[in-house]
Coordinates of C-alpha atoms in Angstrom, one line a residue:
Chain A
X1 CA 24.9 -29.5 -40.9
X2 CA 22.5 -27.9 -38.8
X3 CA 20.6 -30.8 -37.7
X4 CA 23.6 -32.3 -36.5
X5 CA 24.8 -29.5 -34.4
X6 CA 21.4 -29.7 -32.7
X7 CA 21.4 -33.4 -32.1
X8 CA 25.1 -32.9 -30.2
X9 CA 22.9 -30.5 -28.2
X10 CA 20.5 -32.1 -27.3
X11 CA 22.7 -35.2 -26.5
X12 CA 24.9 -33.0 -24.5
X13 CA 21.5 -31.8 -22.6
X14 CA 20.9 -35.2 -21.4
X15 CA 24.6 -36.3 -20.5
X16 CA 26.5 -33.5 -20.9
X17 CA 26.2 -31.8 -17.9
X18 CA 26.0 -34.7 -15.9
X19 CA 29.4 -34.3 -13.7
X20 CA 29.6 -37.8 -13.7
X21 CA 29.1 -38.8 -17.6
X22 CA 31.7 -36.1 -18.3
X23 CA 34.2 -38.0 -15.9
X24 CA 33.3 -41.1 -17.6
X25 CA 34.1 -39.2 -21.1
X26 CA 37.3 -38.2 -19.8
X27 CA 38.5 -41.9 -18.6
X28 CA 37.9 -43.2 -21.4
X29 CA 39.4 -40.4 -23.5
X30 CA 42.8 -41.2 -21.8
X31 CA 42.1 -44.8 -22.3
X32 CA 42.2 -44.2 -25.7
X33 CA 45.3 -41.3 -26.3
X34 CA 47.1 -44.2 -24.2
X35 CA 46.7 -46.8 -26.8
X36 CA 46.9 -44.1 -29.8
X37 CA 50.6 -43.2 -28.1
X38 CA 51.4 -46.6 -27.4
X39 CA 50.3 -47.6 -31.0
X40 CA 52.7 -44.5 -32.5
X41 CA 55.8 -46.1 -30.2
X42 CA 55.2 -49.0 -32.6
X43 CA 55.9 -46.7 -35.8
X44 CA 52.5 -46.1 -36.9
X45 CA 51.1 -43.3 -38.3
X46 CA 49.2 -41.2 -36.2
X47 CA 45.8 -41.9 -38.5
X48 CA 46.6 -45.4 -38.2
X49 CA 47.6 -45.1 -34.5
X50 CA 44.3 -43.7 -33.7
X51 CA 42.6 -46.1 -36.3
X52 CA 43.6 -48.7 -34.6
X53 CA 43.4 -47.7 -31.4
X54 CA 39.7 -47.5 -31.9
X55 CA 39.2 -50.7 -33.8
X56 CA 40.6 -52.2 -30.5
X57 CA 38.3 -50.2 -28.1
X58 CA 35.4 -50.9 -30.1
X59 CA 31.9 -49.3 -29.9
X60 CA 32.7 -46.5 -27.2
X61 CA 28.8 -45.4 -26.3
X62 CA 28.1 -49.2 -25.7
X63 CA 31.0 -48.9 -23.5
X64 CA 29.6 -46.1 -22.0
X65 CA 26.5 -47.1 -22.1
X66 CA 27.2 -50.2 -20.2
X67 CA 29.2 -48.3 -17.8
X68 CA 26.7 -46.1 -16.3
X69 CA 24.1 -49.2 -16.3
X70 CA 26.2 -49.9 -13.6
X71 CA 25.7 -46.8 -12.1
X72 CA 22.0 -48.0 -11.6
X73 CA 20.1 -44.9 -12.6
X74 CA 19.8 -45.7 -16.3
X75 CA 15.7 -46.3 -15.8
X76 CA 15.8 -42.4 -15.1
X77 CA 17.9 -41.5 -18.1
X78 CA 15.7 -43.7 -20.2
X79 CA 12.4 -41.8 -18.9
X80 CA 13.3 -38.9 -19.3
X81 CA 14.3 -40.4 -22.9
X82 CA 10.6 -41.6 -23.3
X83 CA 9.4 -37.7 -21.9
X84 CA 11.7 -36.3 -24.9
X85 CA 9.9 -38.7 -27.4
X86 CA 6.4 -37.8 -26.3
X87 CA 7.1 -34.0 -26.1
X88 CA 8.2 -34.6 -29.6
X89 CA 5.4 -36.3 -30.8
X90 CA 3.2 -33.6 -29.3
X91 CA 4.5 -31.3 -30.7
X92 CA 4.2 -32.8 -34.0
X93 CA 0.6 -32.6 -34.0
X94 CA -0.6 -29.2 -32.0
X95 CA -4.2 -29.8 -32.6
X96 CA -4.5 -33.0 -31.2
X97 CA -2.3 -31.9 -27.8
X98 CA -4.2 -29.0 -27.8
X99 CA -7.4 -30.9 -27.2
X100 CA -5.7 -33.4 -25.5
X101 CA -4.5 -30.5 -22.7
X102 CA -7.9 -29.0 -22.6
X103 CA -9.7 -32.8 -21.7
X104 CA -7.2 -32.8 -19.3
X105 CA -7.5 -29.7 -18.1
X106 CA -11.6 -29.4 -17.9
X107 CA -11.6 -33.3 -16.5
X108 CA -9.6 -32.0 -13.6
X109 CA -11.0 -28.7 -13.2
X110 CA -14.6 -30.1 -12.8
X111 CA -13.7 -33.4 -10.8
X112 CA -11.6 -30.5 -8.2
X113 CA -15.0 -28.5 -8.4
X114 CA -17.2 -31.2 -7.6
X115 CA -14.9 -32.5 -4.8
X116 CA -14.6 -29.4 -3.0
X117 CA -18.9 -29.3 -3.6
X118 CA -19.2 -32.7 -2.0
X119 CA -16.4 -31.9 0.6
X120 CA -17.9 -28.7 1.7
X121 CA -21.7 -30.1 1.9
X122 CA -21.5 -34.3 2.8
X123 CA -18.0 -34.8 4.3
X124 CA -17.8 -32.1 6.9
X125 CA -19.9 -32.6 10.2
X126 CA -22.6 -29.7 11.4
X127 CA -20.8 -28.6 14.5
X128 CA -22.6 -30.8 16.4
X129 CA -21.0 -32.6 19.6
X130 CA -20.6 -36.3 18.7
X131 CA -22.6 -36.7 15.7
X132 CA -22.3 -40.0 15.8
X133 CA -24.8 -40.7 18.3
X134 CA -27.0 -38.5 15.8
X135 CA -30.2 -40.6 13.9
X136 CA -33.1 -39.4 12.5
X137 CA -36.2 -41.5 12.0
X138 CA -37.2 -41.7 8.9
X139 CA -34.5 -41.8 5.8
X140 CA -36.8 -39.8 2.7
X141 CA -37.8 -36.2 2.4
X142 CA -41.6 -36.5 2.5
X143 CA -43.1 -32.7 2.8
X144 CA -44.4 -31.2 4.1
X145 CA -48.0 -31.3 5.7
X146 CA -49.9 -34.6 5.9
X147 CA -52.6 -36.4 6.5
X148 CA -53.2 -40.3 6.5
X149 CA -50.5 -43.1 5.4
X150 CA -47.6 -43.5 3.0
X151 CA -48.0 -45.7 0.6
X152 CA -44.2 -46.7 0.7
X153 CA -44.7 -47.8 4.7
X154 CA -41.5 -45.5 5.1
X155 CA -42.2 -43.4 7.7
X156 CA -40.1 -40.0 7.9
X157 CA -42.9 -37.1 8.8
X158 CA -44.5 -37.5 12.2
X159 CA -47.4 -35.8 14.2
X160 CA -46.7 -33.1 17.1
X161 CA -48.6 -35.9 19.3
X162 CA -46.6 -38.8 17.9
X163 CA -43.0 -37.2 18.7
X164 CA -44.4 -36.7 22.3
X165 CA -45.1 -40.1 22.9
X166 CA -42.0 -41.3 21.0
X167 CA -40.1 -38.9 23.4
X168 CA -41.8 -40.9 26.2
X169 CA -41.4 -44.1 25.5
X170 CA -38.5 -44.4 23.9
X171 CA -35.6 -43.8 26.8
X172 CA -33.4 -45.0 23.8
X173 CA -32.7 -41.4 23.1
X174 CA -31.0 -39.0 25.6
X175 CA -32.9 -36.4 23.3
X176 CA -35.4 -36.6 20.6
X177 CA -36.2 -32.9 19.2
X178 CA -38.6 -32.5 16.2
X179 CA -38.4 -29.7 13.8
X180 CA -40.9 -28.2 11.0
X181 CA -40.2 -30.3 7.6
X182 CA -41.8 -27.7 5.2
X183 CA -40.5 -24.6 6.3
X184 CA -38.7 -23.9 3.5
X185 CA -42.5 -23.6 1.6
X186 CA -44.1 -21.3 4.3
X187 CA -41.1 -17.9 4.8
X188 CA -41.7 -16.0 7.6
X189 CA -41.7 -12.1 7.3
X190 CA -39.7 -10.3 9.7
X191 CA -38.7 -6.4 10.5
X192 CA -36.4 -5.5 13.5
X193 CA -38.7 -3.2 15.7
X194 CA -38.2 0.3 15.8
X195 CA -35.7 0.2 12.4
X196 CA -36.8 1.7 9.6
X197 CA -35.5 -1.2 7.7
X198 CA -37.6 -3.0 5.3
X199 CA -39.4 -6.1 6.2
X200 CA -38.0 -9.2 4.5
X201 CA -39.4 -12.7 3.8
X202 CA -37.3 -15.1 5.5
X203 CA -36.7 -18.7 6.3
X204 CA -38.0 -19.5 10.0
X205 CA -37.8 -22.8 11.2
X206 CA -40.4 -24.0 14.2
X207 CA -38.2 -26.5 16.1
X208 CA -38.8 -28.3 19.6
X209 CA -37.3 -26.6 23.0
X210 CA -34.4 -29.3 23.4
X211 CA -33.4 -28.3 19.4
X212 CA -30.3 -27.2 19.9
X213 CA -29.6 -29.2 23.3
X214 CA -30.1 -32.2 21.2
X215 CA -27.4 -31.0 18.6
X216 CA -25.0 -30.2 21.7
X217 CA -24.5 -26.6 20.6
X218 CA -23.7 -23.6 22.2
X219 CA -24.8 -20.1 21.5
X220 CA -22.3 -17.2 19.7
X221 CA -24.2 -14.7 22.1
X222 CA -27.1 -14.7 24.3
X223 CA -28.9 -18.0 24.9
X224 CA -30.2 -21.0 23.2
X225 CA -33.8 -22.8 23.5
X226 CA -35.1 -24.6 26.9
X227 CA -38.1 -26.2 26.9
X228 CA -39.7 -23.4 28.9
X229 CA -39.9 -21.7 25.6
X230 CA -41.9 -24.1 23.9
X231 CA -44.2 -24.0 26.4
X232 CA -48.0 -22.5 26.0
X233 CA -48.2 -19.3 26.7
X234 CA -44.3 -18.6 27.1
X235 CA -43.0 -15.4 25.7
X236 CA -42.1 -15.5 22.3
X237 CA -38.6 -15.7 21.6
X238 CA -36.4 -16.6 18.6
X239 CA -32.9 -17.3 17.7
X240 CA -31.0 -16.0 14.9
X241 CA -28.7 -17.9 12.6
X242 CA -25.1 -16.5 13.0
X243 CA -24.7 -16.2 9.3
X244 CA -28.0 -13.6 9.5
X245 CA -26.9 -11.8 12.2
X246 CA -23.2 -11.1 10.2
X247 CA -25.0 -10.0 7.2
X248 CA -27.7 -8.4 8.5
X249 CA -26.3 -6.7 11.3
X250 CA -23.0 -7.3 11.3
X251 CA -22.5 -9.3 14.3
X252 CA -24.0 -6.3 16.4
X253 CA -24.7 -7.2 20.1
X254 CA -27.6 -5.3 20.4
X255 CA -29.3 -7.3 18.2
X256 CA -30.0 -10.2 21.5
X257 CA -32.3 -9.1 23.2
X258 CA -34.1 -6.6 21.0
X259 CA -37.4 -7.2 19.5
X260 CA -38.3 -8.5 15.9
X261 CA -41.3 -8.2 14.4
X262 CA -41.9 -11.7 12.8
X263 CA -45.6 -11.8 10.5
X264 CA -46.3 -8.6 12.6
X265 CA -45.8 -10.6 16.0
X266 CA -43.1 -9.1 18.6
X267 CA -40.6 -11.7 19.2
X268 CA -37.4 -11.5 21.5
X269 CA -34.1 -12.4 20.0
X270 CA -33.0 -14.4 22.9
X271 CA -29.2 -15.5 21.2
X272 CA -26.8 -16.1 18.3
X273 CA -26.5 -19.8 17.0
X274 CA -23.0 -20.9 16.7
X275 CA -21.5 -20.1 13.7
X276 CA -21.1 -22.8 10.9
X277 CA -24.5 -24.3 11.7
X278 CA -27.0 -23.8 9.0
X279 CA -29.6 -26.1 10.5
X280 CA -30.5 -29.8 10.3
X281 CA -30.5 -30.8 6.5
X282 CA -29.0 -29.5 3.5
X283 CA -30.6 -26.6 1.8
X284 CA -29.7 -23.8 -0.7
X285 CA -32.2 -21.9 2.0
X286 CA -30.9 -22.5 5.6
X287 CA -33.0 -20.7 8.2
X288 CA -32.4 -17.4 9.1
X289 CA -34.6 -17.5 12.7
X290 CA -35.7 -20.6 14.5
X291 CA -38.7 -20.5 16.5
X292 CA -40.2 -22.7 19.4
X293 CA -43.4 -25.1 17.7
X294 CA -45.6 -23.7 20.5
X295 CA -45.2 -20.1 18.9
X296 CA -46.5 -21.0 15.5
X297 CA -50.0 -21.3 16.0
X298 CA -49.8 -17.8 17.1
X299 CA -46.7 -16.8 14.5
X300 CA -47.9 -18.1 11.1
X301 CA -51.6 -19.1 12.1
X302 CA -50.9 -22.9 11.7
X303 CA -53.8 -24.6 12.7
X304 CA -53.2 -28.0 12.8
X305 CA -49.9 -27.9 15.3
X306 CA -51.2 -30.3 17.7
X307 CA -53.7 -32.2 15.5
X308 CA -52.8 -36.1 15.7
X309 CA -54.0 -36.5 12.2
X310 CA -51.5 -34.2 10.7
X311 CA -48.0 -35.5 10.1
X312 CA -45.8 -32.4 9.5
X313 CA -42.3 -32.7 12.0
X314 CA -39.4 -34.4 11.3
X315 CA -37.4 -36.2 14.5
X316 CA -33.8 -36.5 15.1
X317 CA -32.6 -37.5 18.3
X318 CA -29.2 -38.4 20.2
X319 CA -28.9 -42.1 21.7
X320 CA -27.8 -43.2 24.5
X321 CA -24.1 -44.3 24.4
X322 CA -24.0 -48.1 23.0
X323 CA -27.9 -48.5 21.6
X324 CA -27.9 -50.5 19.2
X325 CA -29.6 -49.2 16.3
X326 CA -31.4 -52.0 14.7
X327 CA -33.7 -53.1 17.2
X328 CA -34.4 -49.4 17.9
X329 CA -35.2 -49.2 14.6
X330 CA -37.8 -52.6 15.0
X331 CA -38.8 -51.2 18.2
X332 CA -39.6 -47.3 16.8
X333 CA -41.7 -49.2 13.7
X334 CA -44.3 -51.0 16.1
X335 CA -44.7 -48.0 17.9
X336 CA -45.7 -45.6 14.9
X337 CA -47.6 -48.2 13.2
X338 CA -50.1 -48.7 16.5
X339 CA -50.1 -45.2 16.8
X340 CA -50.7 -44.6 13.4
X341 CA -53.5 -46.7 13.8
X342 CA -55.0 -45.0 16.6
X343 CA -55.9 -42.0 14.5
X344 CA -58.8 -40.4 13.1
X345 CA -58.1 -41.5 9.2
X346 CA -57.8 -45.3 10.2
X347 CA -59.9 -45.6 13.5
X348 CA -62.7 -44.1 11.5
X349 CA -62.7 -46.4 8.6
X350 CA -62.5 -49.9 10.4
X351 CA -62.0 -51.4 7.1
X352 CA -58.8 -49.6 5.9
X353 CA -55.6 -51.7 8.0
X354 CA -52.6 -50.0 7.9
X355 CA -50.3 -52.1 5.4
X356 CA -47.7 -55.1 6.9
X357 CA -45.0 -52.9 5.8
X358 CA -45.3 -50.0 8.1
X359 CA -42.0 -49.3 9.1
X360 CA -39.4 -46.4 9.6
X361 CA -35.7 -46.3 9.0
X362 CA -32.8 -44.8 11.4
X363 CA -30.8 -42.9 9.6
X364 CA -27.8 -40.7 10.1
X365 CA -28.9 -38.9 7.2
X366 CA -31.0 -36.4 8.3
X367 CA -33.0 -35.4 4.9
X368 CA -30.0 -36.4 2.6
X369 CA -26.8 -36.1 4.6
X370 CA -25.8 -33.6 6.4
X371 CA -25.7 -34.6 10.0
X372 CA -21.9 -36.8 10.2
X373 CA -23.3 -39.7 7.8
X374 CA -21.3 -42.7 9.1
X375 CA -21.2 -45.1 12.1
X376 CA -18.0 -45.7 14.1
X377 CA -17.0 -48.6 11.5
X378 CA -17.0 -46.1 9.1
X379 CA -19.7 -47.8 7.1
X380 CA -22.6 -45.7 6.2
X381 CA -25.4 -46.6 7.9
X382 CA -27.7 -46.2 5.7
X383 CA -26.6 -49.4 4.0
X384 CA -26.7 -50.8 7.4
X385 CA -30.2 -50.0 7.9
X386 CA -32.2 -49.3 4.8
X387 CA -33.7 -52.4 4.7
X388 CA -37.0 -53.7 4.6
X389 CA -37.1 -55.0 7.8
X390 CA -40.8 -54.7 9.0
Chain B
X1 CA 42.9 -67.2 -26.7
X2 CA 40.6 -66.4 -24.0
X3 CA 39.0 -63.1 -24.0
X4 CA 37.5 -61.9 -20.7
X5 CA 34.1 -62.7 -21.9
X6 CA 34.7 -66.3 -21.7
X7 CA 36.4 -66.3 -18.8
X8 CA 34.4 -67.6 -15.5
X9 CA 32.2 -65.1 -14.5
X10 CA 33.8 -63.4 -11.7
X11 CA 37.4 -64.0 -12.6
X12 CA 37.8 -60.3 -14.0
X13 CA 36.8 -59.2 -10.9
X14 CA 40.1 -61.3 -9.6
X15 CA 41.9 -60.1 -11.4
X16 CA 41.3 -56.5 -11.2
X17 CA 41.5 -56.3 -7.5
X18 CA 44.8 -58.3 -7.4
X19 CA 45.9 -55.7 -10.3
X20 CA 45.2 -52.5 -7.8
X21 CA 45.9 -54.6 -5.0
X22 CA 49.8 -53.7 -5.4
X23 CA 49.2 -49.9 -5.8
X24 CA 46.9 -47.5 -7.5
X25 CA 46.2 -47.9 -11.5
X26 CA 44.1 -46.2 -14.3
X27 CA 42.0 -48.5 -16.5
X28 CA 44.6 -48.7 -19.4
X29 CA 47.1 -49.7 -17.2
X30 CA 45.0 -52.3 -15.4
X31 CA 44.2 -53.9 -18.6
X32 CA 47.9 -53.6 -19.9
X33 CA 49.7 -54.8 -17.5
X34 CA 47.0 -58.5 -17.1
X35 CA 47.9 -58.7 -20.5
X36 CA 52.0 -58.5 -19.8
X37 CA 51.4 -60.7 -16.9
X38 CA 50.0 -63.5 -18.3
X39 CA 51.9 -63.3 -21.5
X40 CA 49.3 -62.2 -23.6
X41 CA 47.1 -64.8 -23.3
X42 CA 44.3 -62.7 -21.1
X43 CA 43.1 -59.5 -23.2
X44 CA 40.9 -57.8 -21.1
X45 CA 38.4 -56.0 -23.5
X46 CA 37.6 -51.9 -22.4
X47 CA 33.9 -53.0 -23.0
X48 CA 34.3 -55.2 -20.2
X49 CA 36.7 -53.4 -18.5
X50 CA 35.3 -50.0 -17.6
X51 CA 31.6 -51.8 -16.8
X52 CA 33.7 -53.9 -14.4
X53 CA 35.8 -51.1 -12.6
X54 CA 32.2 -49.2 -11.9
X55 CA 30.8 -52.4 -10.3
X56 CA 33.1 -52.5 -8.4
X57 CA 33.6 -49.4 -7.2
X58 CA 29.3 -49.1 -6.7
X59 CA 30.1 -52.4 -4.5
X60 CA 33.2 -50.5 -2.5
X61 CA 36.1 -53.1 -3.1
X62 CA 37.6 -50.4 -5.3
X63 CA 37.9 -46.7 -4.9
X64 CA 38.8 -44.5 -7.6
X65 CA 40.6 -40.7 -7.6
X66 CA 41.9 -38.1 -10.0
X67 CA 45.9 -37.7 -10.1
X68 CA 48.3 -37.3 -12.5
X69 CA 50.5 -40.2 -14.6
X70 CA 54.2 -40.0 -15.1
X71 CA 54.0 -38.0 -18.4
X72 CA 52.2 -35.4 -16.7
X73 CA 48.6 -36.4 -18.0
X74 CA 45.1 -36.5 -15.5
X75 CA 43.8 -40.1 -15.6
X76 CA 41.3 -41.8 -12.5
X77 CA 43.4 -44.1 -10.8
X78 CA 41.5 -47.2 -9.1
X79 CA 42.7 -48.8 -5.5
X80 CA 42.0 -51.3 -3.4
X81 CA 39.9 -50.7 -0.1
X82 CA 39.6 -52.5 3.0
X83 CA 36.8 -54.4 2.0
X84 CA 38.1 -55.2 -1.6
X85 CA 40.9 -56.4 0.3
X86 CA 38.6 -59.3 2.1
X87 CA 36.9 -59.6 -1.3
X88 CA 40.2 -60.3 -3.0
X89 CA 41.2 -62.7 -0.3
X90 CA 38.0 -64.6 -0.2
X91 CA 38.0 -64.9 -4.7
X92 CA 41.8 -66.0 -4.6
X93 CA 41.3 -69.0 -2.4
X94 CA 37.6 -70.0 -4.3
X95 CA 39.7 -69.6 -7.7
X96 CA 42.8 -71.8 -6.1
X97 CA 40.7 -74.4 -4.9
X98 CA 38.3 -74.4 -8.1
X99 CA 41.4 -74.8 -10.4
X100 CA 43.0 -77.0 -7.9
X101 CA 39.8 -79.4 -8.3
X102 CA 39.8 -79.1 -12.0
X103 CA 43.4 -79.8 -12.4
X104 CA 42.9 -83.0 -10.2
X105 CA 39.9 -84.1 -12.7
X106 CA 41.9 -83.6 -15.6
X107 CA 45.2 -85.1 -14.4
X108 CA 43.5 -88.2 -12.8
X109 CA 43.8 -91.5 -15.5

């Protein structure tokens, strides 16, 4: 009786080595040689003692059972009852808890792979002080180089002559810095002077003087911008991304200060960012040099730098503690529409009016999340501000 | 005859705890000797009996311990604590004056 043997053992697996079942076992054990030996002093026969003795003691699991439910624990016993059955079942039928495992198992696998994607690129902050206090005007990617209006009314890419006056009249923002939106499109080619490394084509971002002041960061080595470099006729300098200068030249210190040849042009490395900062939006392409605006004309022959037709910067600047952001937002929209309509491509045909909905959107999105995405309520505020409000 | 299961709910606790109140017993013996003492007429059945002795030992008006009997033999004796004591005190005098009352219903013309 094989299967029998292997139900006691199993039975036994579940109670049997529980010290306190056993003791129950044993009580009620005695309780029943005490009525077998109490039934023999009346002259029975021992099979009749015993007989009787258990006719009298009736069912003894229900006893037991009922016992331990005092106990208060039986809702474990039963689930690991109920864990038994399923493991039993599953193993009845390999192919279909085979398939079931590996649902399980991919589900998991990818929903822990996209977490840690999402974790590592929307939840963590740039190493920015307070970024909070971070917006950006404008909330869509519009690229790169422009000329004339949007047909949407939304507003994100602005003129070199528009961020100026923006930066003038709007004391909302303890800084407003502007930064090249297309610079992923137009690579840079740069060769350390005097190497005989090769020249590579790399990501250089032009960015305003008060960049990286704006951001509130601080240099690994060297110095960051001022606005004395993005100034005419200031030397050109540039600043390396900390993740370049570890895998280009492993974090070597003589690498401020010495000159890089960027589209043939000598330009001083001036400092190290700080490390973990991979610039002001998300990209598979973060910049491997930033460069003051002023130096681009020079640097990669951009013509149109300071032409107030050409929309090609994108603005992010810190407010003042306690603005509120909505009527900045109101405020910032009349401004770019009547300065919009101050330039060449509408002052020139009297005709064409800029349409009602002119308008741009605060954002702490900067070109789809990367600067700390939420407000102090913890709601994001682009729900609280993408709204057609003009 | 009266077996425990009819009984008010709550009198087998009685009558437990004033069955180890006089000194420590195992469950057979309990059950035995309310039996002997009220002349057979209360048959306390082990499927309520055991059930009951864990309650109350969970609730602390009982406390239970391994020692031998007079033949020699190991068997978990039950007695009575402090607080099974109070409890036993308390049940006594709700059972006197609830068979008191009943008595006085059933005797009044």
């Amino acid at each position: 009786m094989l299967w029998l043997e292997g139900l006691r053992l199993r039975w036994q697996s579940l109670f049997g080595r529980d010290p306190a079942a056993q003791e129950l076992n044993r009580e009620i054990q005695f309780h029943l040689e005490q009525q077998i030996s109490a039934n023999l002093a009346l002259d029975m026969s021992p099979t009749e003692a015993r007989a009787a003795a258990m006719r009298v003691f009736g069912n003894s699991t229900v006893v037991k059972e009922e016992t331990r439910e005092t106990w208060g624990w039986t809702w474990l016993e039963q689930l690991v009852q109920d864990l038994q059955f399923a493991g039993r079942q599953l193993r009845k039928t390999p192919g279909f808890t085979a398939t079931a495992v590996l649902t399980r198992a991919l589900g998991i696998g990818a929903n822990t792979a996209i977490f840690t994607l999402v974790d590592a690129v929307m939840m963590r902050n740039l190493p920015a002080t307070d970024p909070k206090t971070l917006v950006r005007i404008g909330d869509n990617s519009d690229c790169c180089v422009n000329r004339g209006d949007v047909d949407s009314g939304d507003y994100a890419l602005f003129s070199t002559e528009i961020y100026e006056r923006l930066k003038k009249y709007a004391p909302e923002f303890e800084e407003l810095a502007a930064m090249q939106a297309g610079f992923a499109w137009r690579p840079v080619v740069a060769r350390r002077d005097g190497s005989r490394e090769n020249a590579r084509s790399v990501m250089g971002e032009f960015v305003s003087g008060n960049y990286f002041q704006t951001f509130g960061l601080q240099p690994t080595a060297g110095r960051l911008f001022s606005d004395s470099d993005d100034a005419k006729g200031a030397p050109m300098v540039a600043v390396m991304s900390h993740a370049a200068w570890e895998s280009n030249y492993s974090g070597s210190a003589s690498v401020v200060g010495s000159t890089l040849l960027i589209n043939t042009k000598a330009v001083t490395v001036v400092g190290i960012a700080p490390e973990g900062f991979s610039g002001d939006r998300l990209s598979a392409m973060p910049p491997e040099l930033y460069l003051p605006i002023e130096t681009m004309s020079v640097i990669s022959s951009a013509s149109y730098i300071h032409d107030p037709n050409v929309s090609w910067l994108y603005l992010i600047g810190r407010v003042k503690p306690a603005t509120q952001l909505r009527p900045l937002q109101e405020k910032l929209g009349v401004m770019v529409k009547e300065w919009l309509k101050e330039t060449a491509i509408f002052s020139n045909e009297p005709d064409k009016n800029l349409p009602e909905k002119t308008h741009v959107v605060l954002t702490h999105e900067p070109d789809r999340g990367r600067i700390g995405h939420r407000d102090s309520s913890g709601v994001p505020m682009r729900s609280i501000c993408k709204q057609p409000a003009f | 005859m009266g077996k425990p299961n009819d009984l008010v709910q709550g009198t087998l606790d009685l009558l437990i705890l004033r069955t180890v109140s006089r000194e420590p017993q195992h469950g057979w013996a309990i059950a035995k000797r309310i039996q002997q003492v009220s002349g057979d007429v209360l048959q306390v059945q082990q499927g309520s009996l055991y059930p009951a002795l864990h309650r109350l030992e969970q609730k602390k008006w009982i406390k239970s311990k391994w020692a031998e009997t007079e033949t020699g033999r190991q068997a978990k004796f039950y007695l009575l604590t402090t607080a099974g004591k109070a409890q036993l005190e308390k049940e006594a005098a709700n059972w006197s004056r609830l068979s008191a009352a009943i008595n006085l219903v059933l005797e009044t013309e």
